[in-house]
Amino acid sequence: MNHDDDLTASHWDDVFTPSNNYGSSSFAAPDYNGFSDLNINKQPESDNDEDENEIDDKNDDQHSSENNDQLEEQDTYEANSYNPTVSAYDAAKSEMDQMYELRKEAKNEQKSQLMNELTKDDNFDLENSIVSPKIEPQDSLFLDNGSPIKSEKIDTNDKKKGKKFKRPRKFSSQRNIQHLSNVGPLGLNKSTDNLSIKSNNAKDDLLKESEAPLYDIKPEAEETSTTKVELPKLPSEKSINNLDISVSDPMKVGDITNAHIIYTITTKPKQANDKFPNEVSITRRYKDFRWIYHQLQSNHLGRIIPPPPSKQTYIGRFNESFIENRRLSLEKMLNKIASIDYLSSDEDFIMFLTSEDFANEAKERERISGSGASTQNNDSLDNDKFLDTTVDTSSSNGFMSSIFSMSTKIDEPDEYFENKRHYIETLETNLKNFYKSIELIINQRVDIVNIMEQIIITIEELSDLEISKKTSNLLAAFNDIQIKLKENLDRINLQHHLTLGFTIEEYLRIIGSIKYIFDQRLKIYQTYQNYLLDLNKKKSSLSKYKSRNAVDKIETLNFEIDKLSTRTSNFENKFNLISETIKHELETFEFEKIDDFRNSVEIFIESSIESQKESIELWETFYERQELSKY
Amino acid sequence: MASSIPYDPDFEDNNPFSSQIQTPTHSIPALNNSIEDEAPEDDDNDETNDNDNQQSNKLTQEELRRLLPERFSHKFSMKITITSIEKNKPENPIIKFDASIENLPRFRQIRYKDIRRTYQEVVKFNKYLSVSNLECFVPPIPSSVTSYPNGGEDESKKLMINWQEWFDRICNNPIIIRDEEFVFFIENDFGYSVINSNKKTSVASGLVRKTLKQLAVPYDEYEDLSTFRPLIKNCYLTCSKLVKLLDKNSKNEKLLATTINEFSTRLQELSKIEIIHPGMKNMWEKLSKIKLIEADLLLIQSYNDMGILGDGLQYLSQEFYEIKESLTNRHLIMRELIQAQQNTQAKHLQANKIKSKSSLDPIKVDEAIRSLEYATKTEESLNLQIKRISGEMLIEKDEILDYTELKLHKLLKKFTLNKVENNRKILKHLETIRLDIRIIDEKGGLSRLNRENLSNLKHNLIQSQSNNGDSWSSRTFRSLNEEKETKEEVEIDFKDEDVDAKNAANLLGVATF
């Protein structure tokens, strides 16, 4: 990372564009605001570490007092400079930070339990990964990590740190812990060594890959994994999900004008933990799920966030099966989020799971982060549209996407994304068609079940007529079979709906999330390009002035160019970062896709097999019992 | 009693004519044994009649013999064998058949070959039969089309079976084969039209019939028959309702089959864009293939369902309708009888009036006596007709019930076999792709159930339908196998016999279900 640029940036940001710090929370460029602010706040820490002569601002004073933490600060810095999640807090002014520090202190107290819980998770993961035999020889420093004693050390280290970080800090303590745990026990010694960290990261990546069995069989995955060595640090993706989240008890509340359904979310830690209260139960409504989704989207640039189910038209909102469906989707969404480390440790997410006063806290956090999560109306999420529209789905994405598609006209710097975008879009179209026809099948089966019901009634009437005793018996037995077959069909229909139908629907929504991160990336790219253009202009004018020897103008221009180039490089970094993140995310997406679809297809097939067996059995029994072979 | 309907007993007592008739009815049976035809004793019909007699106590064995001589004669028989059904205009195929006659009067030959009758001709013949043989439940003719795909092998096979069944039933009815119109139907060389058309028309038709049906049902002394009509009527209504529902169901199934077909195409498309992972591509392709097969099987299934159960029930409901109409005809004749009785009563009163007059006009007396005699004779013939109809219907009622029972069993048997076969096919296909899904990656899917080290992905992939029975049940018996075996046995049996042309035709025509 480019430290010199960052240093200058901190000054020039303060001098030139104070307005940027009060990030206007306009929808147009929330990312931009988030990132520029990130720099200001981040910079002083690196000052603290590397250049004691720099003039410190208030924050630095605070931090310098914590000398024993300095090395960790370095770590934190590393983590943050690579990790886009920081924007949530850094979006606000440093004054604001102070105001909130007191509040945070209290919060941290409360949350440290949950965080500890989560970091424990990390440790566990790391231990496994370190012990795993796939350590590369290049990381000679880590070769001895395989010994159990050392991995124990990690544990103790982390516990100490977890307690220390209860102090008011700008950065949530869990982030430090998380990073530390990734660095390992030797991290403290080499924290100043960028290179070693990089190799460490690379190793982490490799370890991660060694953990995932999927990587081994995919030839293509092998290729991408080599490119990923250059990837900036990414926290390990998967961990054993320590939280057991269930969404239950949908209840209708409110009067006619604002009637809505509230769901009870119960969070249970899987492992007994004395720090974590046994169970947390809170109620949330659908709107809140959307809020957390958007909040996480803006907190984690370039990440695919598990999306909530789509909105429903006003009619049928309180339909029983719809509510049940939605409940299931919401539960799945939360569990998916909780199974991803960097999302499950997100403060907003924890707040979402624990806060008693959600409405106000949500507003506050939204204001801090400037995400505008509550006002965002990403139509990629509300893909229920596609159910109404005709076959031509590619053009049915409405006004919003037409704006996005305009923005895609910018020259795409990376062919990979061009291909991926195309792939995702065709995948979406195909899945939509897939979903439509499976929906159609399900509906037609429902029709058949209805007719079967009438047939059953009629056969019963016929059997009651008692044409003869034998016929009546035969018809009654036949009717029994029809009833069972009807139930069978009904069951299998529901099962298909819940497996394949559900998975496809979920993936359509995930594709919405993917599209969103593509757009995020493009927006950053656009800003970057604008700055670059600006910079070049300034540079050319500078050379013009230089030839004319206009000293004062050269000076101002130099300032501006300095500042601009910092920004440009910042955005370039951000752009590269998000690109890499997306690449990585897409890969994970592919693996998850294989897993999810394979599982649902397997259930689909197995349930079909079972239902066939049942039908055969029914008919065979009928044949035997009624002694039909005589006729 | 002269009339089946009891009325004013005073009148009965005073009526010298009715008592006159009454005596012979009771004395005749003794004589009747020798009249007409000799009747063999060991007869199924006898047993059924005995039962009837016990139930109704109205018709004695002797009475029946007198009223229905045809029932007790086994001298006459006729056999018609379908040889082929030629395609003609749609709705009007040409039916070709051979006939062999035994002892029936008026036929000039014993064997007739290659008789050709169009569908419409048979329809006319059938219509005539039902009108002229009021005492019989004339089976309705089968439809000229089936629910199977038009012109297919299944359809022609089914039509042959249906027609053969119809002819068999017609020929097995001793009353119908005595109908002289049958001679014309068999013997006419070029086409056929009803010759005796002006002899009899239906009892009442159109608006009159409708109006008469609205009236209260006349008193029926045969309890079996009086309860039979409502039963048959309900059966008819339920059956036609059921047929309609089945039709709807089959339409839905066909629609579903097309949707699944489309679904398969979608999967095919999806597999094309699944370029990243070959396993996924393979999975979608296999799934698509299976779904395509499933769609086809479902389509065949829905055709078969309708062809077997739908058509069968459709025919039954037609049958019930015809029976219901025959029973209505009987009611109408009973009403005629009541009118005749009233007429007789009126005439009798008139005669009495004349008798009581002081001055007797011989012309008027003659006139009154003649009209009284005429009315009494009409009443008597109607009474006999009713008895004959009732007696025959009591016999045929049981036949019909047996037939319905048999028919339903056969239908459901065929239906069941078909379902089993189809389900087994689908199951077989489904089971073939299980491995394709599991081998997508090393995880091996859900079947592994968290057993990390389970390396054998094929551990439970054995086809569940082996020769030794189905893996999911202890049953070793299989309907399909058994059916095949019996069929083979039958074939072997037939091979032992010397097969001549007639025999072969018999074999081909006989229903194989």
mmCIF file of C-alpha atoms in Angstrom, chain B residues 262-467:
data_model
loop_
_atom_site.group_PDB
_atom_site.id
_atom_site.type_symbol
_atom_site.label_atom_id
_atom_site.label_comp_id
_atom_site.label_asym_id
_atom_site.label_seq_id
_atom_site.Cartn_x
_atom_site.Cartn_y
_atom_site.Cartn_z
ATOM 1 C CA GLU B 262 -40.874 -27.167 -21.695
ATOM 2 C CA PHE B 263 -39.173 -27.444 -18.344
ATOM 3 C CA SER B 264 -36.825 -29.961 -19.863
ATOM 4 C CA THR B 265 -35.992 -27.535 -22.653
ATOM 5 C CA ARG B 266 -35.283 -24.861 -20.089
ATOM 6 C CA LEU B 267 -32.933 -27.186 -18.303
ATOM 7 C CA GLN B 268 -31.241 -27.904 -21.573
ATOM 8 C CA GLU B 269 -30.727 -24.187 -22.102
ATOM 9 C CA LEU B 270 -29.446 -23.802 -18.592
ATOM 10 C CA SER B 271 -26.966 -26.598 -19.093
ATOM 11 C CA LYS B 272 -25.594 -24.747 -22.084
ATOM 12 C CA ILE B 273 -24.605 -21.704 -20.101
ATOM 13 C CA GLU B 274 -23.255 -23.740 -17.236
ATOM 14 C CA ILE B 275 -19.763 -23.544 -18.663
ATOM 15 C CA ILE B 276 -17.844 -23.243 -15.441
ATOM 16 C CA HIS B 277 -18.371 -26.655 -14.005
ATOM 17 C CA PRO B 278 -18.741 -29.755 -16.170
ATOM 18 C CA GLY B 279 -20.465 -31.617 -13.363
ATOM 19 C CA MET B 280 -23.244 -29.077 -13.158
ATOM 20 C CA LYS B 281 -23.624 -29.128 -16.891
ATOM 21 C CA ASN B 282 -23.888 -32.871 -16.757
ATOM 22 C CA MET B 283 -26.439 -32.697 -13.969
ATOM 23 C CA TRP B 284 -28.701 -30.299 -15.794
ATOM 24 C CA GLU B 285 -28.417 -32.300 -18.972
ATOM 25 C CA LYS B 286 -29.301 -35.529 -17.255
ATOM 26 C CA LEU B 287 -32.126 -33.950 -15.371
ATOM 27 C CA SER B 288 -33.426 -32.492 -18.575
ATOM 28 C CA LYS B 289 -33.325 -35.878 -20.236
ATOM 29 C CA ILE B 290 -35.160 -37.509 -17.376
ATOM 30 C CA LYS B 291 -37.772 -34.822 -17.383
ATOM 31 C CA LEU B 292 -38.281 -35.258 -21.082
ATOM 32 C CA ILE B 293 -38.887 -38.953 -20.579
ATOM 33 C CA GLU B 294 -41.168 -38.185 -17.692
ATOM 34 C CA ALA B 295 -43.149 -35.781 -19.823
ATOM 35 C CA ASP B 296 -43.592 -38.399 -22.513
ATOM 36 C CA LEU B 297 -44.590 -41.034 -20.022
ATOM 37 C CA LEU B 298 -47.049 -38.673 -18.420
ATOM 38 C CA LEU B 299 -48.610 -37.960 -21.784
ATOM 39 C CA ILE B 300 -48.920 -41.660 -22.557
ATOM 40 C CA GLN B 301 -50.292 -42.171 -19.102
ATOM 41 C CA SER B 302 -52.974 -39.577 -19.509
ATOM 42 C CA TYR B 303 -54.015 -41.123 -22.833
ATOM 43 C CA ASN B 304 -54.121 -44.533 -21.249
ATOM 44 C CA ASP B 305 -56.069 -43.302 -18.251
ATOM 45 C CA MET B 306 -58.723 -41.890 -20.481
ATOM 46 C CA GLY B 307 -58.619 -44.823 -22.879
ATOM 47 C CA ILE B 308 -59.119 -47.319 -20.120
ATOM 48 C CA LEU B 309 -61.026 -45.743 -17.294
ATOM 49 C CA GLY B 310 -62.549 -42.738 -19.044
ATOM 50 C CA ASP B 311 -63.910 -44.615 -22.015
ATOM 51 C CA GLY B 312 -64.942 -47.535 -19.892
ATOM 52 C CA LEU B 313 -66.938 -45.368 -17.533
ATOM 53 C CA GLN B 314 -68.315 -43.430 -20.447
ATOM 54 C CA TYR B 315 -69.663 -46.636 -21.914
ATOM 55 C CA LEU B 316 -71.046 -47.691 -18.568
ATOM 56 C CA SER B 317 -72.819 -44.405 -18.158
ATOM 57 C CA GLN B 318 -74.346 -44.816 -21.622
ATOM 58 C CA GLU B 319 -75.391 -48.258 -20.635
ATOM 59 C CA PHE B 320 -77.006 -46.947 -17.488
ATOM 60 C CA TYR B 321 -78.760 -44.317 -19.517
ATOM 61 C CA GLU B 322 -80.211 -46.915 -21.872
ATOM 62 C CA ILE B 323 -81.344 -49.020 -18.951
ATOM 63 C CA LYS B 324 -82.929 -46.027 -17.376
ATOM 64 C CA GLU B 325 -84.804 -45.299 -20.592
ATOM 65 C CA SER B 326 -85.971 -48.898 -20.816
ATOM 66 C CA LEU B 327 -87.232 -48.694 -17.283
ATOM 67 C CA THR B 328 -88.993 -45.476 -18.152
ATOM 68 C CA ASN B 329 -90.614 -47.234 -21.079
ATOM 69 C CA ARG B 330 -91.874 -49.848 -18.713
ATOM 70 C CA HIS B 331 -93.371 -47.170 -16.533
ATOM 71 C CA LEU B 332 -95.066 -45.679 -19.544
ATOM 72 C CA ILE B 333 -96.558 -49.017 -20.465
ATOM 73 C CA MET B 334 -97.700 -49.456 -16.904
ATOM 74 C CA ARG B 335 -99.427 -46.141 -17.196
ATOM 75 C CA GLU B 336 -101.092 -47.318 -20.395
ATOM 76 C CA LEU B 337 -102.276 -50.315 -18.471
ATOM 77 C CA ILE B 338 -103.811 -48.117 -15.823
ATOM 78 C CA GLN B 339 -105.605 -46.220 -18.557
ATOM 79 C CA ALA B 340 -106.812 -49.462 -20.048
ATOM 80 C CA GLN B 341 -108.079 -50.592 -16.686
ATOM 81 C CA GLN B 342 -109.945 -47.371 -16.208
ATOM 82 C CA ASN B 343 -111.342 -47.781 -19.669
ATOM 83 C CA THR B 344 -112.531 -51.274 -18.812
ATOM 84 C CA GLN B 345 -114.052 -49.995 -15.649
ATOM 85 C CA ALA B 346 -115.909 -47.301 -17.511
ATOM 86 C CA LYS B 347 -117.156 -49.773 -20.059
ATOM 87 C CA HIS B 348 -118.233 -52.081 -17.297
ATOM 88 C CA LEU B 349 -120.199 -49.370 -15.607
ATOM 89 C CA GLN B 350 -121.832 -48.562 -18.872
ATOM 90 C CA ALA B 351 -122.812 -52.197 -19.338
ATOM 91 C CA ASN B 352 -124.220 -52.320 -15.849
ATOM 92 C CA LYS B 353 -126.199 -49.207 -16.521
ATOM 93 C CA ILE B 354 -127.728 -50.740 -19.590
ATOM 94 C CA LYS B 355 -128.428 -53.922 -17.696
ATOM 95 C CA SER B 356 -130.304 -52.061 -14.999
ATOM 96 C CA LYS B 357 -132.438 -50.211 -17.534
ATOM 97 C CA SER B 358 -136.021 -51.430 -17.886
ATOM 98 C CA SER B 359 -136.012 -51.433 -21.639
ATOM 99 C CA LEU B 360 -133.170 -53.194 -23.338
ATOM 100 C CA ASP B 361 -132.033 -52.056 -26.712
ATOM 101 C CA PRO B 362 -130.308 -55.129 -28.178
ATOM 102 C CA ILE B 363 -128.040 -53.041 -30.411
ATOM 103 C CA LYS B 364 -126.896 -50.988 -27.487
ATOM 104 C CA VAL B 365 -126.363 -54.077 -25.374
ATOM 105 C CA ASP B 366 -124.291 -55.672 -28.113
ATOM 106 C CA GLU B 367 -122.311 -52.494 -28.505
ATOM 107 C CA ALA B 368 -121.656 -52.252 -24.782
ATOM 108 C CA ILE B 369 -120.620 -55.849 -24.450
ATOM 109 C CA ARG B 370 -118.342 -55.628 -27.472
ATOM 110 C CA SER B 371 -116.601 -52.529 -26.248
ATOM 111 C CA LEU B 372 -116.297 -54.042 -22.813
ATOM 112 C CA GLU B 373 -114.742 -57.142 -24.303
ATOM 113 C CA TYR B 374 -112.386 -55.097 -26.396
ATOM 114 C CA ALA B 375 -111.298 -53.018 -23.439
ATOM 115 C CA THR B 376 -110.775 -56.090 -21.354
ATOM 116 C CA LYS B 377 -108.685 -57.691 -24.048
ATOM 117 C CA THR B 378 -106.495 -54.634 -24.357
ATOM 118 C CA GLU B 379 -106.052 -54.602 -20.646
ATOM 119 C CA GLU B 380 -105.225 -58.253 -20.648
ATOM 120 C CA SER B 381 -102.608 -57.958 -23.388
ATOM 121 C CA LEU B 382 -101.036 -54.980 -21.704
ATOM 122 C CA ASN B 383 -101.024 -56.862 -18.480
ATOM 123 C CA LEU B 384 -99.263 -59.758 -20.098
ATOM 124 C CA GLN B 385 -96.819 -57.444 -21.782
ATOM 125 C CA ILE B 386 -95.986 -55.837 -18.474
ATOM 126 C CA LYS B 387 -95.470 -59.180 -16.891
ATOM 127 C CA ARG B 388 -93.227 -60.290 -19.695
ATOM 128 C CA ILE B 389 -91.231 -57.069 -19.490
ATOM 129 C CA SER B 390 -90.956 -57.254 -15.736
ATOM 130 C CA GLY B 391 -89.892 -60.872 -15.806
ATOM 131 C CA GLU B 392 -87.244 -60.302 -18.433
ATOM 132 C CA MET B 393 -86.009 -57.178 -16.734
ATOM 133 C CA LEU B 394 -85.655 -58.988 -13.452
ATOM 134 C CA ILE B 395 -83.401 -61.461 -15.175
ATOM 135 C CA GLU B 396 -81.465 -58.859 -17.068
ATOM 136 C CA LYS B 397 -81.120 -56.666 -14.034
ATOM 137 C CA ASP B 398 -78.964 -59.282 -12.406
ATOM 138 C CA GLU B 399 -77.072 -59.767 -15.604
ATOM 139 C CA ILE B 400 -76.420 -56.079 -15.790
ATOM 140 C CA LEU B 401 -75.239 -55.907 -12.212
ATOM 141 C CA ASP B 402 -72.899 -58.797 -12.802
ATOM 142 C CA TYR B 403 -71.725 -57.222 -15.992
ATOM 143 C CA THR B 404 -71.072 -53.904 -14.282
ATOM 144 C CA GLU B 405 -69.153 -55.600 -11.547
ATOM 145 C CA LEU B 406 -67.048 -57.532 -13.981
ATOM 146 C CA LYS B 407 -66.532 -54.542 -16.182
ATOM 147 C CA LEU B 408 -65.427 -52.333 -13.327
ATOM 148 C CA HIS B 409 -63.004 -54.936 -12.091
ATOM 149 C CA LYS B 410 -61.566 -55.362 -15.533
ATOM 150 C CA LEU B 411 -61.280 -51.637 -16.005
ATOM 151 C CA LEU B 412 -59.543 -51.118 -12.724
ATOM 152 C CA LYS B 413 -57.284 -54.047 -13.300
ATOM 153 C CA LYS B 414 -56.124 -52.701 -16.595
ATOM 154 C CA PHE B 415 -55.860 -49.252 -15.129
ATOM 155 C CA THR B 416 -53.789 -50.504 -12.223
ATOM 156 C CA LEU B 417 -51.456 -52.497 -14.399
ATOM 157 C CA ASN B 418 -50.955 -49.508 -16.579
ATOM 158 C CA LYS B 419 -50.222 -47.251 -13.661
ATOM 159 C CA VAL B 420 -47.781 -49.678 -12.171
ATOM 160 C CA GLU B 421 -45.969 -50.079 -15.442
ATOM 161 C CA ASN B 422 -45.723 -46.366 -15.921
ATOM 162 C CA ASN B 423 -44.608 -45.617 -12.401
ATOM 163 C CA ARG B 424 -42.011 -48.326 -12.604
ATOM 164 C CA LYS B 425 -40.621 -46.850 -15.766
ATOM 165 C CA ILE B 426 -40.372 -43.390 -14.274
ATOM 166 C CA LEU B 427 -38.767 -44.781 -11.162
ATOM 167 C CA LYS B 428 -36.222 -46.678 -13.209
ATOM 168 C CA HIS B 429 -35.251 -43.561 -15.082
ATOM 169 C CA LEU B 430 -35.065 -41.440 -11.979
ATOM 170 C CA GLU B 431 -32.766 -43.903 -10.341
ATOM 171 C CA THR B 432 -30.340 -43.886 -13.215
ATOM 172 C CA ILE B 433 -29.294 -40.283 -12.701
ATOM 173 C CA ARG B 434 -28.713 -40.368 -8.980
ATOM 174 C CA LEU B 435 -25.018 -40.949 -9.419
ATOM 175 C CA ASP B 436 -24.721 -38.138 -11.910
ATOM 176 C CA ILE B 437 -25.810 -35.757 -9.228
ATOM 177 C CA ARG B 438 -23.601 -37.170 -6.548
ATOM 178 C CA ILE B 439 -20.404 -37.109 -8.520
ATOM 179 C CA ILE B 440 -20.513 -33.406 -9.194
ATOM 180 C CA ASP B 441 -17.901 -32.903 -6.557
ATOM 181 C CA GLU B 442 -16.193 -34.795 -3.840
ATOM 182 C CA LYS B 443 -18.727 -33.852 -1.263
ATOM 183 C CA GLY B 444 -21.040 -36.401 -2.697
ATOM 184 C CA GLY B 445 -24.202 -34.528 -1.923
ATOM 185 C CA LEU B 446 -26.639 -35.082 0.843
ATOM 186 C CA SER B 447 -26.469 -38.827 0.624
ATOM 187 C CA ARG B 448 -23.259 -38.720 2.546
ATOM 188 C CA LEU B 449 -25.034 -37.356 5.599
ATOM 189 C CA ASN B 450 -21.970 -35.732 7.063
ATOM 190 C CA ARG B 451 -19.884 -38.856 6.891
ATOM 191 C CA GLU B 452 -16.726 -37.143 5.805
ATOM 192 C CA ASN B 453 -14.762 -40.218 4.954
ATOM 193 C CA LEU B 454 -17.370 -42.006 3.007
ATOM 194 C CA SER B 455 -15.530 -42.523 -0.223
ATOM 195 C CA ASN B 456 -18.005 -44.811 -1.855
ATOM 196 C CA LEU B 457 -20.521 -42.583 -3.485
ATOM 197 C CA LYS B 458 -22.408 -45.477 -4.921
ATOM 198 C CA HIS B 459 -23.234 -47.044 -1.630
ATOM 199 C CA ASN B 460 -26.985 -46.911 -1.987
ATOM 200 C CA LEU B 461 -27.457 -46.558 -5.666
ATOM 201 C CA ILE B 462 -28.676 -50.011 -6.507
ATOM 202 C CA GLN B 463 -31.733 -50.079 -8.680
ATOM 203 C CA SER B 464 -34.641 -50.724 -6.401
ATOM 204 C CA GLN B 465 -36.531 -52.908 -8.840
ATOM 205 C CA SER B 466 -34.587 -56.083 -9.213
ATOM 206 C CA ASN B 467 -35.880 -59.395 -10.442
#
